[in-house]
Amino acid sequence: MVLQIQPPTQPEVIYPDSDGQPVANNTIQFGWIVEIKQNIEWLFADDPNVFVAGDLFWYPLEGRNKIVNAPDVMVVLGRPKGDRLCYQQWKEEGVAPQVVFEILSPSNTQTEMDKKLLFYDRYGVEEYYIYDPDRNNLRAWLRGEDGLDVIPLMEDWVSPRLKIRFAPLPVGLQLYRPDGERFLTYTEISRNAEQERQRAEQERQRAEQERQRAELAEQARRDAIPRLLQMDLSIEQIAQALGLSVEEVRLLAQE
């Protein structure tokens, strides 16, 4: 009798979706992460195949759960929208995030950022943007033939992938949509939505008031016809006085 030796089973690889660290270290960093993520989501709201995430673990290699990074914001064109615990690239048809943003905080070290640059260069990021809000400093890299190359001048730079424009100003970085509208904060988006809601409500009320005025005017004309007939005015005279056709007056008089 020949015994079949079963090969040892490979232990299941666990891909954690959190490292227990906060999304941001301060309100300034968090505000920038939210603003960039939400505005890009808004920009591609009608495209079902653009996935945007903030502080999501990205695993580029199957079985290598130690090779991971969590960009502050990442954009993946060509992958469907939807919730994910983490971005496992081999389950996403091998598509790597094309655009990555990092917002610096005082706790970020140069060594840490050098490792991030190496990671994004090695695993296929096409555009990499770092913004330091404390120093109002923007740096960026664009993939060339040999990897990520520094973009020397960022003033009015337009992202090849997203078509958004970067405008570093003395008061801070400003980003613009392809239609020229600037990126808005969540507060500004909410305020604009509330103003639009109020404008729509005012328009509805004006339309309702106009409808009521028209109904009252119509009723007044109806009520006037019998009185005018009693005054021996002709159908033609009544029609001229009320701004109605002769046929309309005859129909109303019969009601």
Tab-separated table of C-alpha atoms in Angstrom:
chain	number	residue	atom	x	y	z
A	1	MET	CA	0.000	0.000	0.000
A	2	VAL	CA	1.411	3.332	-1.041
A	3	LEU	CA	0.684	6.271	1.228
A	4	GLN	CA	-0.041	9.576	-0.415
A	5	ILE	CA	1.782	12.364	1.333
A	6	GLN	CA	-0.304	15.487	1.367
A	7	PRO	CA	1.582	18.698	0.788
A	8	PRO	CA	1.498	21.027	3.767
A	9	THR	CA	-1.307	23.556	3.562
A	10	GLN	CA	-0.277	27.134	3.175
A	11	PRO	CA	-1.483	29.364	5.976
A	12	GLU	CA	-4.021	31.957	4.928
A	13	VAL	CA	-2.494	35.373	4.425
A	14	ILE	CA	-4.294	38.093	6.367
A	15	TYR	CA	-4.341	41.584	4.910
A	16	PRO	CA	-5.069	44.013	7.764
A	17	ASP	CA	-7.220	47.042	6.971
A	18	SER	CA	-5.955	49.169	9.850
A	19	ASP	CA	-2.776	49.863	11.761
A	20	GLY	CA	-4.521	51.522	14.680
A	21	GLN	CA	-3.161	54.930	13.733
A	22	PRO	CA	-5.432	57.959	13.207
A	23	VAL	CA	-6.286	59.084	9.676
A	24	ALA	CA	-4.702	62.462	10.342
A	25	ASN	CA	-2.568	63.982	13.053
A	26	ASN	CA	-4.302	67.352	13.148
A	27	THR	CA	-7.344	69.193	11.831
A	28	ILE	CA	-5.400	70.962	9.071
A	29	GLN	CA	-4.140	67.713	7.575
A	30	PHE	CA	-7.550	66.080	7.894
A	31	GLY	CA	-9.253	69.065	6.266
A	32	TRP	CA	-6.994	68.833	3.221
A	33	ILE	CA	-7.488	65.072	2.912
A	34	VAL	CA	-11.263	65.451	3.020
A	35	GLU	CA	-11.284	68.399	0.594
A	36	ILE	CA	-9.152	66.660	-2.034
A	37	LYS	CA	-10.972	63.329	-1.745
A	38	GLN	CA	-14.476	64.819	-1.840
A	39	ASN	CA	-13.789	67.168	-4.725
A	40	ILE	CA	-12.252	64.413	-6.843
A	41	GLU	CA	-15.216	62.166	-6.033
A	42	TRP	CA	-17.513	65.012	-7.068
A	43	LEU	CA	-15.507	65.498	-10.266
A	44	PHE	CA	-15.943	61.840	-11.254
A	45	ALA	CA	-19.389	61.322	-9.705
A	46	ASP	CA	-20.909	60.275	-13.035
A	47	ASP	CA	-18.136	57.844	-13.952
A	48	PRO	CA	-18.789	54.426	-12.360
A	49	ASN	CA	-15.219	53.294	-13.038
A	50	VAL	CA	-13.243	55.775	-10.956
A	51	PHE	CA	-12.460	54.676	-7.410
A	52	VAL	CA	-11.331	57.318	-4.903
A	53	ALA	CA	-10.244	56.500	-1.362
A	54	GLY	CA	-8.674	58.165	1.629
A	55	ASP	CA	-6.263	56.446	4.027
A	56	LEU	CA	-7.008	53.032	2.539
A	57	PHE	CA	-4.431	50.239	2.755
A	58	TRP	CA	-3.066	49.332	-0.671
A	59	TYR	CA	-1.467	45.901	-1.084
A	60	PRO	CA	0.246	45.672	-4.488
A	61	LEU	CA	1.424	42.029	-4.216
A	62	GLU	CA	-0.563	38.907	-3.366
A	63	GLY	CA	0.794	37.007	-0.401
A	64	ARG	CA	3.028	39.920	0.700
A	65	ASN	CA	1.065	41.585	3.480
A	66	LYS	CA	4.104	43.457	4.754
A	67	ILE	CA	4.302	45.418	1.504
A	68	VAL	CA	1.587	47.971	2.061
A	69	ASN	CA	0.946	51.690	2.090
A	70	ALA	CA	-2.054	53.890	2.841
A	71	PRO	CA	-2.013	57.058	0.725
A	72	ASP	CA	-3.875	60.005	2.180
A	73	VAL	CA	-5.832	60.093	-1.083
A	74	MET	CA	-5.577	57.714	-4.007
A	75	VAL	CA	-7.392	57.685	-7.332
A	76	VAL	CA	-7.801	54.542	-9.424
A	77	LEU	CA	-9.162	55.107	-12.899
A	78	GLY	CA	-10.669	52.024	-14.490
A	79	ARG	CA	-11.901	50.372	-11.289
A	80	PRO	CA	-15.509	50.447	-10.096
A	81	LYS	CA	-16.760	52.568	-7.259
A	82	GLY	CA	-17.679	50.748	-4.077
A	83	ASP	CA	-16.618	50.055	-0.521
A	84	ARG	CA	-13.437	48.103	0.184
A	85	LEU	CA	-11.734	47.113	3.413
A	86	CYS	CA	-8.423	47.487	1.587
A	87	TYR	CA	-7.196	47.708	-1.990
A	88	GLN	CA	-5.768	44.336	-3.008
A	89	GLN	CA	-4.341	45.035	-6.435
A	90	TRP	CA	-4.427	41.443	-7.728
A	91	LYS	CA	-8.209	41.477	-7.142
A	92	GLU	CA	-8.517	44.729	-9.117
A	93	GLU	CA	-7.271	43.355	-12.449
A	94	GLY	CA	-3.774	44.416	-11.435
A	95	VAL	CA	-4.613	48.121	-11.720
A	96	ALA	CA	-2.454	50.290	-9.469
A	97	PRO	CA	-3.610	53.695	-8.228
A	98	GLN	CA	-2.548	56.171	-10.885
A	99	VAL	CA	-2.688	59.322	-8.725
A	100	VAL	CA	-1.674	59.652	-5.072
A	101	PHE	CA	-1.749	62.601	-2.665
A	102	GLU	CA	0.060	62.910	0.642
A	103	ILE	CA	-0.610	65.760	3.090
A	104	LEU	CA	2.264	66.313	5.483
A	105	SER	CA	1.962	66.779	9.214
A	106	PRO	CA	4.722	67.752	11.679
A	107	SER	CA	5.166	64.082	12.631
A	108	ASN	CA	6.162	62.991	9.118
A	109	THR	CA	9.887	62.341	8.811
A	110	GLN	CA	12.074	62.609	5.728
A	111	THR	CA	12.886	58.901	5.984
A	112	GLU	CA	9.181	58.044	6.016
A	113	MET	CA	8.491	60.182	2.953
A	114	ASP	CA	11.515	58.767	1.119
A	115	LYS	CA	10.098	55.273	1.683
A	116	LYS	CA	6.708	56.368	0.368
A	117	LEU	CA	8.296	57.796	-2.766
A	118	LEU	CA	10.189	54.550	-3.317
A	119	PHE	CA	7.000	52.525	-2.812
A	120	TYR	CA	4.940	54.627	-5.231
A	121	ASP	CA	7.740	54.586	-7.788
A	122	ARG	CA	8.187	50.831	-7.563
A	123	TYR	CA	4.502	49.883	-7.714
A	124	GLY	CA	3.270	51.979	-10.595
A	125	VAL	CA	1.903	55.327	-9.410
A	126	GLU	CA	1.860	57.769	-12.327
A	127	GLU	CA	1.382	61.055	-10.458
A	128	TYR	CA	2.466	61.708	-6.888
A	129	TYR	CA	1.713	64.967	-5.042
A	130	ILE	CA	2.948	66.014	-1.606
A	131	TYR	CA	1.589	69.149	0.063
A	132	ASP	CA	2.905	70.582	3.317
A	133	PRO	CA	0.215	73.017	4.550
A	134	ASP	CA	2.391	74.326	7.389
A	135	ARG	CA	5.068	75.505	4.955
A	136	ASN	CA	2.689	75.946	2.009
A	137	ASN	CA	5.024	73.765	-0.021
A	138	LEU	CA	3.894	71.617	-2.952
A	139	ARG	CA	6.092	68.973	-4.591
A	140	ALA	CA	5.153	66.481	-7.279
A	141	TRP	CA	6.439	63.660	-9.452
A	142	LEU	CA	5.287	62.372	-12.837
A	143	ARG	CA	6.119	58.948	-14.253
A	144	GLY	CA	8.589	59.000	-17.115
A	145	GLU	CA	10.494	56.290	-18.929
A	146	ASP	CA	12.661	55.494	-15.908
A	147	GLY	CA	10.148	55.987	-13.110
A	148	LEU	CA	8.825	58.976	-11.186
A	149	ASP	CA	10.524	62.240	-12.173
A	150	VAL	CA	10.279	65.502	-10.247
A	151	ILE	CA	8.000	68.126	-11.769
A	152	PRO	CA	10.194	71.241	-11.607
A	153	LEU	CA	7.454	73.894	-11.848
A	154	MET	CA	4.059	73.402	-10.214
A	155	GLU	CA	2.525	76.812	-10.920
A	156	ASP	CA	-0.622	76.203	-13.014
A	157	TRP	CA	0.369	72.566	-13.425
A	158	VAL	CA	-2.477	70.435	-14.826
A	159	SER	CA	-2.710	66.782	-13.833
A	160	PRO	CA	-2.502	64.611	-16.972
A	161	ARG	CA	-4.873	62.067	-15.458
A	162	LEU	CA	-7.346	64.194	-13.479
A	163	LYS	CA	-7.165	67.436	-15.518
A	164	ILE	CA	-7.256	69.450	-12.293
A	165	ARG	CA	-5.068	72.556	-12.049
A	166	PHE	CA	-2.694	73.326	-9.175
A	167	ALA	CA	-2.274	76.976	-8.207
A	168	PRO	CA	0.242	77.468	-5.384
A	169	LEU	CA	-0.518	80.912	-3.931
A	170	PRO	CA	1.072	82.869	-1.060
A	171	VAL	CA	-2.078	82.256	1.012
A	172	GLY	CA	-2.046	78.514	0.304
A	173	LEU	CA	-2.582	75.899	-2.368
A	174	GLN	CA	-5.673	76.178	-4.546
A	175	LEU	CA	-6.962	73.423	-6.808
A	176	TYR	CA	-9.287	73.927	-9.767
A	177	ARG	CA	-11.609	71.583	-11.615
A	178	PRO	CA	-11.328	71.226	-15.413
A	179	ASP	CA	-14.288	73.638	-15.760
A	180	GLY	CA	-12.374	76.323	-13.868
A	181	GLU	CA	-14.333	76.011	-10.624
A	182	ARG	CA	-12.115	75.836	-7.580
A	183	PHE	CA	-12.151	72.970	-5.107
A	184	LEU	CA	-14.524	73.674	-2.232
A	185	THR	CA	-14.352	72.719	1.411
A	186	TYR	CA	-17.083	70.547	2.904
A	187	THR	CA	-18.508	73.634	4.628
A	188	GLU	CA	-18.666	75.525	1.338
A	189	ILE	CA	-20.273	72.556	-0.431
A	190	SER	CA	-22.887	72.291	2.343
A	191	ARG	CA	-23.525	76.037	2.313
A	192	ASN	CA	-23.954	76.061	-1.457
A	193	ALA	CA	-26.328	73.094	-1.253
A	194	GLU	CA	-28.400	74.866	1.395
A	195	GLN	CA	-28.508	78.053	-0.675
A	196	GLU	CA	-29.632	76.035	-3.700
A	197	ARG	CA	-32.312	74.347	-1.599
A	198	GLN	CA	-33.549	77.734	-0.380
A	199	ARG	CA	-33.515	79.124	-3.918
A	200	ALA	CA	-35.540	76.134	-5.154
A	201	GLU	CA	-38.014	76.574	-2.310
A	202	GLN	CA	-38.412	80.279	-3.065
A	203	GLU	CA	-38.969	79.453	-6.742
A	204	ARG	CA	-41.570	76.863	-5.773
A	205	GLN	CA	-43.351	79.404	-3.576
A	206	ARG	CA	-43.309	82.018	-6.363
A	207	ALA	CA	-44.740	79.465	-8.796
A	208	GLU	CA	-47.452	78.544	-6.306
A	209	GLN	CA	-48.338	82.191	-5.737
A	210	GLU	CA	-48.505	82.758	-9.484
A	211	ARG	CA	-50.754	79.739	-9.875
A	212	GLN	CA	-53.071	81.040	-7.159
A	213	ARG	CA	-53.178	84.494	-8.744
A	214	ALA	CA	-54.046	82.938	-12.098
A	215	GLU	CA	-56.822	80.885	-10.531
A	216	LEU	CA	-58.246	83.953	-8.768
A	217	ALA	CA	-58.132	85.962	-12.006
A	218	GLU	CA	-59.854	83.151	-13.883
A	219	GLN	CA	-62.551	82.911	-11.229
A	220	ALA	CA	-63.027	86.677	-11.297
A	221	ARG	CA	-63.624	86.523	-15.063
A	222	ARG	CA	-66.088	83.686	-14.621
A	223	ASP	CA	-67.955	85.622	-11.945
A	224	ALA	CA	-68.013	88.786	-14.075
A	225	ILE	CA	-69.709	87.236	-17.133
A	226	PRO	CA	-73.214	86.801	-15.599
A	227	ARG	CA	-73.144	90.337	-14.213
A	228	LEU	CA	-72.065	91.779	-17.542
A	229	LEU	CA	-74.776	89.816	-19.358
A	230	GLN	CA	-77.347	91.242	-16.938
A	231	MET	CA	-76.110	94.693	-17.941
A	232	ASP	CA	-77.151	93.805	-21.549
A	233	LEU	CA	-73.599	93.715	-22.849
A	234	SER	CA	-73.142	91.545	-25.903
A	235	ILE	CA	-70.969	88.441	-25.960
A	236	GLU	CA	-68.518	90.317	-28.166
A	237	GLN	CA	-68.336	93.285	-25.769
A	238	ILE	CA	-67.761	90.987	-22.772
A	239	ALA	CA	-65.049	89.089	-24.624
A	240	GLN	CA	-63.249	92.352	-25.442
A	241	ALA	CA	-63.589	93.641	-21.874
A	242	LEU	CA	-62.251	90.452	-20.264
A	243	GLY	CA	-59.578	89.685	-22.850
A	244	LEU	CA	-61.256	86.411	-23.818
A	245	SER	CA	-62.372	84.960	-27.109
A	246	VAL	CA	-66.049	84.987	-28.003
A	247	GLU	CA	-66.103	81.184	-27.818
A	248	GLU	CA	-64.556	81.222	-24.299
A	249	VAL	CA	-67.229	83.660	-23.125
A	250	ARG	CA	-70.020	81.511	-24.585
A	251	LEU	CA	-68.623	78.388	-22.862
A	252	LEU	CA	-68.236	80.138	-19.537
A	253	ALA	CA	-71.694	81.628	-19.771
A	254	GLN	CA	-73.167	78.140	-20.171
A	255	GLU	CA	-71.536	76.797	-16.994
